[in-house]
Amino acid sequence: MALPRTPSFRLDGRTALVTGASSGIGLGCAVALAESGAHVVCAARGADRLDAAVAQMREAGFSAEPLVLDIADLDALSGALMSRDAFDVVVNSAGLARHTAATETTAEDYDAVMGINLRAAHFLSAGVARKMKDAGKRGSIIHISSQMGHVGGIDRSVYAASKHGLEGMVKAMAIEWGPHGIRINTICPTFIRTPLGEQTLSNPERRAWIESKIKLGRIGEVEDVMGAVQYLASDAAGLVTGAAFLIDGGWTAG
């Protein structure tokens, strides 16, 4: 009897796109995919920080290139996708948070958050899936969602709405694209220590609330997300689609 063998987590010969790749979780995702052997196209809006991040990756021996792109600009997004061959892996880590009490939320903030977290995510997914189908690729699309796609939070009515919407969108797309072998999933972290996250973590009252919710008793680190990205991008997750991969330290357990 032949023993079963674990599918490979390697991504050699594959090309990946990571949005929001100049810092934080996005940069961690880019490094994780590059560590597994992928060539990574790192996309972000700001050229200076993006170029610096890609230079660091190359110095570490990784295959990476920068792509200055605002995914909220749908014309620019379409042009960037049409000018390239189909990607094997796409990780969307671009996101926006403007936290206010629901009664204080402005229409401008609402539109800005929804524009990045849901509208851009939809058209990015549709664009890369179309290219994958045309090329006959059995690709993997991964969105960095949030535990707030499964629960609510203080001053997060718009952010939670955008992430709940993202979770529903991914489930519908998984049904549509499954017959083509295209997988789409989300990763849902708790609060992660990043420059953006420090805006909340620097508030002692909010930090105490956060730590009381995380059953494992610590704030997340970017490294906590990286293994999940490698897994969902690889053949090891070949039967995983329409799923939410919670990395929340037990927050949503109750």
XYZ file of N, CA and C in Angstrom:
762
model
N 0.847 -1.196 0.000
C 0.000 0.000 0.000
C 0.883 1.247 0.000
N 0.615 2.156 -0.895
C 1.387 3.397 -0.960
C 0.882 4.377 0.098
N 1.802 4.973 0.825
C 1.429 5.973 1.817
C 1.009 7.269 1.132
N 0.023 7.975 1.701
C -0.335 9.287 1.136
C 0.803 10.271 1.359
N 0.896 11.252 0.478
C 1.947 12.256 0.580
C 1.319 13.637 0.673
N 1.883 14.474 1.515
C 1.380 15.836 1.670
C 1.591 16.632 0.389
N 0.554 17.288 -0.133
C 0.740 18.129 -1.313
C 1.743 19.244 -1.024
N 2.388 19.698 -2.069
C 3.447 20.688 -1.910
C 2.904 22.078 -1.602
N 3.608 22.780 -0.734
C 3.326 24.184 -0.463
C 4.150 25.087 -1.384
N 4.952 24.528 -2.247
C 5.826 25.291 -3.126
C 5.030 25.952 -4.256
N 5.560 27.092 -4.712
C 4.919 27.851 -5.785
C 5.912 28.155 -6.895
N 6.897 27.297 -7.058
C 7.917 27.522 -8.073
C 7.294 27.601 -9.463
N 7.756 28.577 -10.256
C 7.260 28.748 -11.606
C 5.943 29.485 -11.699
N 5.382 29.910 -10.571
C 4.103 30.614 -10.584
C 4.316 32.108 -10.341
N 3.385 32.888 -10.850
C 3.434 34.344 -10.702
C 2.270 34.795 -9.843
N 2.573 35.646 -8.886
C 1.562 36.126 -7.949
C 1.467 37.642 -7.996
N 0.278 38.144 -7.759
C 0.026 39.574 -7.583
C -0.406 39.799 -6.146
N 0.229 40.747 -5.469
C -0.180 41.114 -4.112
C -0.455 42.608 -4.096
N -1.670 43.005 -3.736
C -1.991 44.421 -3.598
C -1.753 44.862 -2.157
N -1.531 46.153 -1.979
C -1.216 46.658 -0.645
C 0.090 46.104 -0.124
N 1.049 45.891 -1.055
C 2.242 45.104 -0.735
C 3.407 45.916 -0.200
N 3.233 47.214 0.010
C 4.377 48.031 0.414
C 4.664 47.993 1.908
N 3.737 47.460 2.712
C 3.954 47.423 4.166
C 2.950 46.481 4.820
N 3.142 46.246 6.107
C 2.169 45.518 6.911
C 1.862 44.118 6.412
N 0.585 43.751 6.474
C 0.160 42.407 6.091
C 0.459 42.149 4.620
N 0.254 43.150 3.759
C 0.511 42.962 2.335
C 1.950 42.598 2.049
N 2.874 43.277 2.695
C 4.291 42.948 2.512
C 4.580 41.554 3.041
N 3.981 41.203 4.168
C 4.148 39.854 4.699
C 3.650 38.797 3.730
N 2.520 39.061 3.070
C 1.981 38.123 2.078
C 2.930 37.986 0.902
N 3.481 39.104 0.444
C 4.406 39.072 -0.685
C 5.641 38.243 -0.347
N 6.187 38.437 0.842
C 7.362 37.678 1.266
C 7.026 36.194 1.388
N 5.856 35.883 1.941
C 5.463 34.479 2.116
C 5.391 33.756 0.771
N 4.815 34.401 -0.232
C 4.704 33.781 -1.549
C 6.074 33.659 -2.211
N 6.899 34.686 -2.048
C 8.248 34.640 -2.616
C 9.086 33.551 -1.956
N 8.914 33.367 -0.648
C 9.635 32.303 0.060
C 9.268 30.926 -0.494
N 8.038 30.799 -1.004
C 7.592 29.524 -1.567
C 7.980 29.369 -3.030
N 8.698 30.354 -3.581
C 9.226 30.222 -4.929
C 8.519 31.003 -6.007
N 7.469 31.748 -5.660
C 6.733 32.509 -6.667
C 7.483 33.779 -7.053
N 7.256 34.221 -8.286
C 7.636 35.585 -8.673
C 6.467 36.471 -8.277
N 6.746 37.524 -7.508
C 5.678 38.329 -6.927
C 5.675 39.736 -7.519
N 4.540 40.108 -8.090
C 4.307 41.480 -8.522
C 3.679 42.210 -7.338
N 4.408 43.152 -6.787
C 3.986 43.867 -5.581
C 3.327 45.182 -5.992
N 2.046 45.326 -5.698
C 1.293 46.505 -6.108
C 0.923 47.360 -4.903
N 1.023 48.681 -5.074
C 0.609 49.636 -4.052
C 0.507 51.002 -4.705
N -0.091 51.954 -4.000
C -0.296 53.284 -4.574
C 0.961 54.140 -4.533
N 1.724 54.056 -3.449
C 2.869 54.936 -3.265
C 4.155 54.325 -3.784
N 4.812 54.984 -4.728
C 5.989 54.417 -5.378
C 7.186 54.288 -4.450
N 7.435 55.303 -3.632
C 8.667 55.313 -2.826
C 8.715 54.140 -1.858
N 7.675 53.979 -1.076
C 7.657 52.902 -0.088
C 7.614 51.540 -0.771
N 6.908 51.462 -1.902
C 6.833 50.210 -2.655
C 8.202 49.825 -3.200
N 8.894 50.786 -3.806
C 10.224 50.499 -4.356
C 11.181 50.044 -3.260
N 11.072 50.651 -2.088
C 11.942 50.275 -0.975
C 11.650 48.842 -0.523
N 10.379 48.482 -0.463
C 10.001 47.126 -0.045
C 10.487 46.090 -1.049
N 10.316 46.368 -2.337
C 10.755 45.428 -3.367
C 12.276 45.305 -3.362
N 12.966 46.414 -3.154
C 14.431 46.361 -3.078
C 14.883 45.457 -1.938
N 14.213 45.531 -0.787
C 14.542 44.662 0.347
C 14.298 43.195 -0.004
N 13.204 42.929 -0.689
C 12.900 41.548 -1.079
C 13.969 41.004 -2.029
N 14.376 41.817 -2.984
C 15.396 41.374 -3.929
C 16.734 41.136 -3.229
N 17.056 42.005 -2.284
C 18.298 41.827 -1.522
C 18.283 40.520 -0.741
N 17.083 40.091 -0.343
C 16.946 38.830 0.390
C 16.938 37.619 -0.552
N 17.059 37.868 -1.850
C 17.118 36.771 -2.814
C 15.791 36.387 -3.426
N 14.743 37.189 -3.202
C 13.422 36.871 -3.729
C 13.211 37.485 -5.109
N 12.313 36.882 -5.874
C 11.951 37.385 -7.197
C 10.723 38.275 -7.056
N 10.903 39.581 -7.281
C 9.807 40.520 -7.068
C 9.965 41.722 -7.982
N 8.852 42.354 -8.288
C 8.862 43.589 -9.072
C 7.752 44.505 -8.568
N 7.934 45.825 -8.700
C 6.914 46.760 -8.227
C 5.883 47.086 -9.310
N 4.675 47.399 -8.892
C 3.621 47.870 -9.777
C 2.859 48.962 -9.035
N 3.046 50.205 -9.449
C 2.317 51.311 -8.820
C 0.888 51.281 -9.350
N -0.059 51.070 -8.455
C -1.446 50.875 -8.867
C -2.396 51.227 -7.742
N -3.409 52.013 -8.059
C -4.521 52.286 -7.147
C -5.691 51.438 -7.614
N -6.009 50.371 -6.885
C -7.042 49.451 -7.362
C -8.439 50.069 -7.317
N -8.590 51.209 -6.632
C -9.879 51.896 -6.651
C -10.125 52.577 -7.988
N -9.066 52.800 -8.766
C -9.174 53.352 -10.111
C -9.417 52.182 -11.062
N -10.664 51.935 -11.392
C -11.008 50.726 -12.137
C -10.421 50.715 -13.543
N -10.269 51.871 -14.156
C -9.655 51.920 -15.480
C -8.187 51.514 -15.394
N -7.481 52.042 -14.382
C -6.077 51.683 -14.197
C -5.938 50.207 -13.845
N -6.850 49.709 -13.030
C -6.832 48.300 -12.652
C -7.028 47.418 -13.879
N -8.012 47.724 -14.690
C -8.275 46.935 -15.890
C -7.081 46.962 -16.830
N -6.479 48.138 -17.002
C -5.324 48.250 -17.875
C -4.147 47.428 -17.394
N -3.924 47.443 -16.075
C -2.811 46.673 -15.502
C -3.020 45.175 -15.696
N -4.250 44.710 -15.529
C -4.529 43.281 -15.685
C -4.479 42.858 -17.151
N -4.987 43.698 -18.035
C -5.031 43.344 -19.447
C -3.638 43.318 -20.077
N -2.714 44.085 -19.499
C -1.378 44.171 -20.081
C -0.470 43.023 -19.663
N -0.962 42.142 -18.798
C -0.143 41.048 -18.273
C -0.795 39.705 -18.539
N 0.042 38.675 -18.522
C -0.490 37.325 -18.580
C -1.266 37.028 -17.299
N -2.075 36.010 -17.336
C -2.865 35.627 -16.159
C -1.948 35.266 -14.996
N -2.329 35.718 -13.821
C -1.601 35.350 -12.612
C -2.063 33.974 -12.143
N -1.169 33.285 -11.431
C -1.527 32.018 -10.796
C -2.139 32.247 -9.422
N -1.677 33.275 -8.739
C -2.113 33.589 -7.368
C -2.328 35.095 -7.279
N -3.415 35.498 -6.645
C -3.669 36.915 -6.377
C -4.059 37.057 -4.914
N -3.343 37.927 -4.214
C -3.674 38.233 -2.820
C -4.025 39.713 -2.745
N -5.251 40.003 -2.346
C -5.701 41.394 -2.221
C -5.625 41.813 -0.759
N -4.574 42.581 -0.450
C -4.400 43.073 0.913
C -4.668 44.567 1.022
N -5.027 45.198 -0.086
C -5.361 46.621 -0.043
C -6.656 46.808 0.738
N -6.671 47.775 1.626
C -7.876 48.001 2.417
C -7.859 49.375 3.043
N -9.006 49.803 3.518
C -9.143 51.128 4.116
C -10.050 51.039 5.329
N -9.667 51.745 6.378
C -10.478 51.808 7.596
C -10.611 53.261 8.032
N -11.846 53.701 8.230
C -12.122 55.011 8.817
C -13.143 54.784 9.921
N -12.646 54.660 11.142
C -13.488 54.238 12.249
C -14.126 55.443 12.936
N -15.443 55.445 12.942
C -16.216 56.464 13.655
C -17.485 55.822 14.189
N -18.100 56.483 15.152
C -19.424 56.049 15.590
C -20.378 56.106 14.404
N -21.311 55.189 14.365
C -22.239 55.131 13.224
C -22.975 56.449 13.035
N -23.321 57.111 14.127
C -24.053 58.376 14.028
C -23.183 59.515 13.523
N -21.853 59.290 13.495
C -20.934 60.340 13.045
C -20.328 60.047 11.672
N -20.682 58.942 11.069
C -20.097 58.557 9.783
C -20.563 59.501 8.681
N -19.614 59.965 7.875
C -19.947 60.813 6.745
C -20.118 59.963 5.490
N -20.849 60.507 4.535
C -21.025 59.809 3.260
C -19.687 59.640 2.553
N -18.800 60.606 2.710
C -17.480 60.526 2.079
C -16.684 59.340 2.629
N -16.692 59.189 3.969
C -15.967 58.067 4.577
C -16.595 56.733 4.189
N -17.919 56.684 4.171
C -18.613 55.453 3.778
C -18.206 55.035 2.368
N -18.265 55.984 1.435
C -17.942 55.675 0.043
C -16.476 55.281 -0.114
N -15.587 55.929 0.625
C -14.164 55.620 0.513
C -13.869 54.197 0.973
N -14.437 53.801 2.119
C -14.203 52.454 2.651
C -14.815 51.402 1.745
N -16.049 51.608 1.337
C -16.698 50.641 0.453
C -16.008 50.588 -0.905
N -15.492 51.709 -1.358
C -14.836 51.759 -2.656
C -13.602 50.887 -2.728
N -12.828 50.848 -1.663
C -11.630 50.007 -1.619
C -11.969 48.586 -1.187
N -12.656 48.455 -0.055
C -12.834 47.143 0.575
C -13.803 46.228 -0.148
N -14.715 46.783 -0.934
C -15.724 45.941 -1.576
C -15.772 46.156 -3.090
N -15.925 47.405 -3.534
C -16.026 47.668 -4.978
C -14.749 47.255 -5.702
N -13.614 47.736 -5.232
C -12.351 47.385 -5.886
C -12.071 45.887 -5.770
N -12.402 45.311 -4.605
C -12.187 43.870 -4.419
C -12.999 43.061 -5.424
N -14.216 43.496 -5.692
C -15.060 42.787 -6.649
C -14.444 42.807 -8.044
N -14.077 43.992 -8.508
C -13.605 44.107 -9.884
C -12.188 43.570 -10.058
N -11.386 43.600 -9.015
C -10.096 42.920 -9.064
C -10.313 41.417 -9.221
N -11.177 40.844 -8.395
C -11.457 39.404 -8.457
C -11.978 39.011 -9.836
N -12.952 39.780 -10.333
C -13.552 39.455 -11.621
C -12.527 39.550 -12.747
N -11.679 40.572 -12.681
C -10.685 40.759 -13.725
C -9.652 39.653 -13.765
N -9.133 39.267 -12.604
C -8.098 38.226 -12.589
C -8.712 36.856 -12.886
N -9.954 36.629 -12.441
C -10.606 35.347 -12.730
C -10.871 35.197 -14.224
N -11.253 36.282 -14.867
C -11.492 36.238 -16.313
C -10.218 35.838 -17.051
N -9.101 36.432 -16.645
C -7.819 36.086 -17.276
C -7.441 34.633 -16.987
N -7.667 34.185 -15.757
C -7.365 32.796 -15.412
C -8.184 31.836 -16.262
N -9.471 32.102 -16.401
C -10.329 31.224 -17.198
C -9.870 31.170 -18.649
N -9.573 32.330 -19.216
C -9.143 32.390 -20.612
C -7.840 31.631 -20.843
N -6.977 31.636 -19.797
C -5.684 30.962 -19.917
C -5.737 29.503 -19.472
N -6.877 29.079 -18.972
C -7.009 27.706 -18.490
C -6.241 27.448 -17.208
N -6.054 28.489 -16.394
C -5.313 28.344 -15.134
C -6.256 28.000 -13.989
N -5.822 27.091 -13.163
C -6.554 26.756 -11.939
C -5.939 27.599 -10.816
N -6.321 28.863 -10.755
C -5.657 29.823 -9.878
C -6.267 29.911 -8.493
N -5.605 30.722 -7.663
C -6.052 30.956 -6.285
C -6.126 32.455 -6.034
N -7.300 32.907 -5.597
C -7.522 34.314 -5.235
C -7.770 34.368 -3.729
N -7.042 35.241 -3.053
C -7.129 35.342 -1.595
C -7.359 36.798 -1.213
N -8.386 37.048 -0.439
C -8.635 38.399 0.064
C -8.291 38.459 1.555
N -7.582 39.497 1.937
C -7.372 39.744 3.364
C -8.615 40.454 3.880
N -9.442 39.711 4.557
C -10.672 40.232 5.128
C -10.393 40.614 6.591
N -11.219 40.201 7.494
C -11.058 40.569 8.900
C -12.001 39.732 9.751
N -11.663 39.595 11.022
C -12.630 39.002 11.942
C -13.909 39.844 11.964
N -13.784 41.143 11.585
C -14.951 42.020 11.549
C -15.862 41.706 10.367
N -15.499 40.707 9.576
C -16.423 40.164 8.601
C -17.337 39.112 9.202
N -17.160 38.843 10.508
C -17.933 37.803 11.192
C -18.551 38.295 12.494
N -18.045 39.404 13.015
C -18.582 39.993 14.236
C -18.658 41.509 14.043
N -19.164 42.201 15.029
C -19.157 43.661 15.018
C -18.072 44.194 15.923
N -17.868 45.496 15.889
C -16.849 46.107 16.732
C -17.163 47.562 17.011
N -16.534 48.102 18.020
C -16.752 49.488 18.421
C -16.329 50.431 17.302
N -17.213 51.346 16.921
C -16.940 52.365 15.903
C -16.594 51.754 14.545
N -17.116 50.586 14.241
C -16.730 49.892 13.007
C -17.922 49.472 12.160
N -18.977 50.247 12.173
C -20.165 49.848 11.412
C -19.873 49.773 9.916
N -19.160 50.745 9.372
C -18.882 50.746 7.932
C -17.830 49.698 7.595
N -16.779 49.645 8.385
C -15.716 48.668 8.138
C -16.282 47.246 8.219
N -17.066 46.963 9.261
C -17.654 45.623 9.406
C -18.607 45.323 8.256
N -19.360 46.312 7.829
C -20.270 46.106 6.696
C -19.490 45.752 5.438
N -18.365 46.435 5.216
C -17.573 46.147 4.016
C -16.990 44.742 4.069
N -16.565 44.297 5.247
C -15.961 42.968 5.351
C -17.022 41.862 5.353
N -18.182 42.114 5.952
C -19.273 41.145 5.827
C -19.672 41.006 4.358
N -19.722 42.119 3.645
C -20.042 42.068 2.225
C -18.996 41.298 1.437
N -17.730 41.491 1.792
C -16.645 40.773 1.122
C -16.787 39.267 1.313
N -17.146 38.850 2.521
C -17.312 37.421 2.788
C -18.425 36.824 1.916
N -19.537 37.540 1.784
C -20.620 37.055 0.938
C -20.230 37.036 -0.526
N -19.526 38.054 -0.963
C -19.063 38.122 -2.351
C -18.185 36.928 -2.692
N -17.262 36.595 -1.794
C -16.328 35.491 -2.034
C -17.072 34.164 -2.133
N -18.062 33.953 -1.297
C -18.847 32.711 -1.367
C -19.556 32.592 -2.712
N -20.139 33.688 -3.185
C -20.832 33.645 -4.471
C -19.854 33.390 -5.616
N -18.703 34.026 -5.575
C -17.702 33.830 -6.630
C -17.145 32.415 -6.608
N -17.018 31.840 -5.419
C -16.530 30.457 -5.316
C -17.471 29.503 -6.035
N -18.771 29.723 -5.917
C -19.754 28.891 -6.613
C -19.626 29.066 -8.122
N -19.454 30.303 -8.550
C -19.393 30.617 -9.980
C -18.136 30.065 -10.641
N -17.006 30.162 -9.945
C -15.727 29.841 -10.572
C -15.199 28.453 -10.227
N -15.852 27.760 -9.303
C -15.418 26.413 -8.949
C -15.310 25.475 -10.137
N -16.289 25.476 -11.053
C -16.193 24.578 -12.211
C -14.971 24.821 -13.096
N -14.373 26.006 -12.966
C -13.182 26.335 -13.747
C -11.892 26.052 -12.970
N -12.032 25.528 -11.764
C -10.852 25.227 -10.962
C -10.219 26.441 -10.323
N -10.949 27.546 -10.283
C -10.438 28.776 -9.661
C -10.964 28.847 -8.235
N -10.042 28.892 -7.292
C -10.407 28.947 -5.875
C -10.344 30.385 -5.385
N -11.257 30.758 -4.498
C -11.252 32.088 -3.900
C -11.632 31.963 -2.428
N -10.825 32.545 -1.565
C -10.997 32.434 -0.117
C -10.636 33.746 0.561
N -10.942 33.823 1.840
C -10.541 34.986 2.633
C -9.684 34.545 3.820
N -8.843 35.458 4.257
C -8.118 35.319 5.522
C -8.618 36.429 6.429
N -8.999 36.065 7.637
C -9.681 36.998 8.539
C -8.880 37.172 9.830
N -7.926 38.091 9.831
C -7.113 38.271 11.035
C -7.832 39.083 12.110
N -7.351 38.917 13.331
C -7.703 39.823 14.409
C -6.826 41.066 14.265
N -6.710 41.849 15.318
C -5.851 43.030 15.268
C -4.394 42.587 15.132
N -3.739 43.099 14.109
C -2.359 42.752 13.807
C -1.479 43.978 14.041
N -0.312 43.750 14.599
C 0.605 44.853 14.882
C 1.233 45.347 13.573
N 0.673 46.405 13.020
C 1.176 47.053 11.815
C 1.146 48.565 12.053
N 1.775 49.351 11.174
C 1.691 50.817 11.335
C 0.247 51.310 11.377
N -0.633 50.719 10.545
C -2.037 51.113 10.554
C -2.712 50.688 11.854
N -2.413 49.474 12.313
C -3.025 48.970 13.539
C -2.629 49.730 14.782
N -1.463 50.360 14.751
C -0.999 51.100 15.926
C -1.913 52.266 16.261
N -2.674 52.759 15.292
C -3.616 53.847 15.563
C -4.625 53.431 16.625
N -5.021 52.166 16.596
C -5.950 51.643 17.600
C -5.219 51.138 18.829
N -4.114 50.424 18.625
C -3.401 49.793 19.736
C -2.757 50.805 20.677
N -2.517 52.016 20.185
C -1.907 53.043 21.031
C -2.887 53.630 22.039
N -4.172 53.317 21.882
C -5.194 53.766 22.821
C -5.326 52.716 23.932
N -4.928 53.030 25.173
C -4.918 52.021 26.245
C -6.279 51.362 26.477
N -7.348 52.139 26.380
C -8.688 51.596 26.611
C -9.066 50.603 25.515
N -8.783 50.973 24.269
C -9.102 50.079 23.158
C -8.212 48.836 23.190
N -6.940 49.016 23.534
C -6.040 47.869 23.588
C -6.504 46.866 24.653
N -6.955 47.372 25.791
C -7.449 46.491 26.851
C -8.678 45.717 26.378
N -9.568 46.396 25.651
C -10.756 45.731 25.100
C -10.347 44.633 24.122
N -9.383 44.944 23.253
C -8.907 43.981 22.261
C -8.307 42.760 22.949
N -7.428 42.980 23.900
C -6.758 41.871 24.571
C -7.743 41.018 25.363
N -8.831 41.618 25.834
C -9.838 40.842 26.567
C -10.619 39.918 25.636
N -10.644 40.239 24.351
C -11.387 39.446 23.375
C -10.558 38.314 22.777
N -9.241 38.475 22.731
C -8.374 37.491 22.094
C -8.033 36.409 23.114
N -8.567 35.214 22.913
C -8.450 34.160 23.919
C -7.006 33.698 24.124
N -6.171 33.826 23.101
C -4.767 33.427 23.241
C -3.921 34.506 23.903
N -4.532 35.641 24.191
C -3.903 36.619 25.071
C -2.835 37.501 24.470
N -2.783 37.634 23.130
C -1.792 38.540 22.549
C -2.300 39.125 21.236
N -1.756 40.283 20.906
C -2.034 40.910 19.630
C -1.361 40.093 18.524
N -1.962 40.065 17.348
C -1.380 39.319 16.241
C -0.172 40.011 15.644
N 0.685 39.223 15.012
C 1.842 39.722 14.271
C 1.662 39.361 12.800
N 2.331 40.109 11.931
C 2.245 39.833 10.499
C 2.604 38.378 10.207
N 3.583 37.849 10.913
C 4.005 36.464 10.689
C 2.883 35.460 10.946
N 1.903 35.817 11.754
C 0.784 34.918 12.025
C -0.076 34.677 10.784
N -0.008 35.588 9.834
C -0.824 35.495 8.625
C -0.087 34.779 7.491
N 1.224 34.805 7.524
C 2.013 34.386 6.365
C 1.847 32.908 6.011
N 1.763 32.044 6.996
C 1.592 30.625 6.719
C 0.258 30.328 6.056
N -0.781 31.052 6.456
C -2.100 30.849 5.848
C -2.094 31.233 4.383
N -1.358 32.294 4.052
C -1.257 32.720 2.653
C -0.558 31.644 1.825
N 0.546 31.117 2.340
C 1.257 30.046 1.628
C 0.338 28.842 1.398
N -0.402 28.478 2.429
C -1.292 27.316 2.328
C -2.375 27.533 1.270
N -3.112 28.639 1.363
C -4.234 28.864 0.454
C -3.788 29.077 -0.987
N -2.573 29.555 -1.167
C -2.056 29.757 -2.523
C -1.612 28.455 -3.167
N -1.327 27.452 -2.363
C -0.645 26.249 -2.850
C -1.601 25.112 -3.165
N -1.031 24.046 -3.739
C -1.816 22.845 -4.045
C -2.301 22.134 -2.785
N -1.689 22.442 -1.639
C -2.130 21.833 -0.385
C -3.571 22.213 -0.045
N -4.030 23.351 -0.582
C -5.406 23.814 -0.348
C -6.272 23.575 -1.580
N -5.979 22.522 -2.322
C -6.647 22.272 -3.590
C -8.148 22.051 -3.515
N -8.675 21.727 -2.347
C -10.118 21.514 -2.192
C -10.754 22.596 -1.318
N -10.076 23.722 -1.182
C -10.562 24.795 -0.311
C -10.990 25.981 -1.162
N -12.269 26.309 -1.139
C -12.769 27.513 -1.808
C -14.035 27.986 -1.113
N -14.271 29.281 -1.180
C -15.427 29.877 -0.517
C -15.323 29.860 0.990
N -14.096 29.723 1.508
C -13.882 29.564 2.947
C -13.277 30.822 3.560
N -13.513 30.987 4.837
C -12.922 32.070 5.624
C -11.936 31.459 6.613
N -10.675 31.832 6.494
C -9.607 31.299 7.332
C -9.400 32.289 8.474
N -9.959 31.983 9.630
C -9.921 32.894 10.778
C -8.599 32.773 11.526
N -7.901 33.882 11.652
C -6.663 33.951 12.442
C -6.897 35.022 13.498
N -7.736 34.664 14.473
C -8.252 35.671 15.399
C -7.969 35.379 16.858
N -7.107 34.406 17.114
C -6.764 34.095 18.503
C -7.953 33.643 19.334
N -9.021 33.209 18.667
C -10.220 32.758 19.383
C -11.264 33.839 19.598
N -11.080 35.018 19.026
C -12.027 36.134 19.223
C -13.454 35.709 18.905
N -13.652 35.109 17.729
C -15.015 34.793 17.285
C -15.555 33.500 17.887
N -14.744 32.832 18.713
C -15.216 31.587 19.342
C -16.292 31.862 20.389
N -16.355 33.088 20.883
C -17.375 33.413 21.867
C -16.806 34.099 23.092
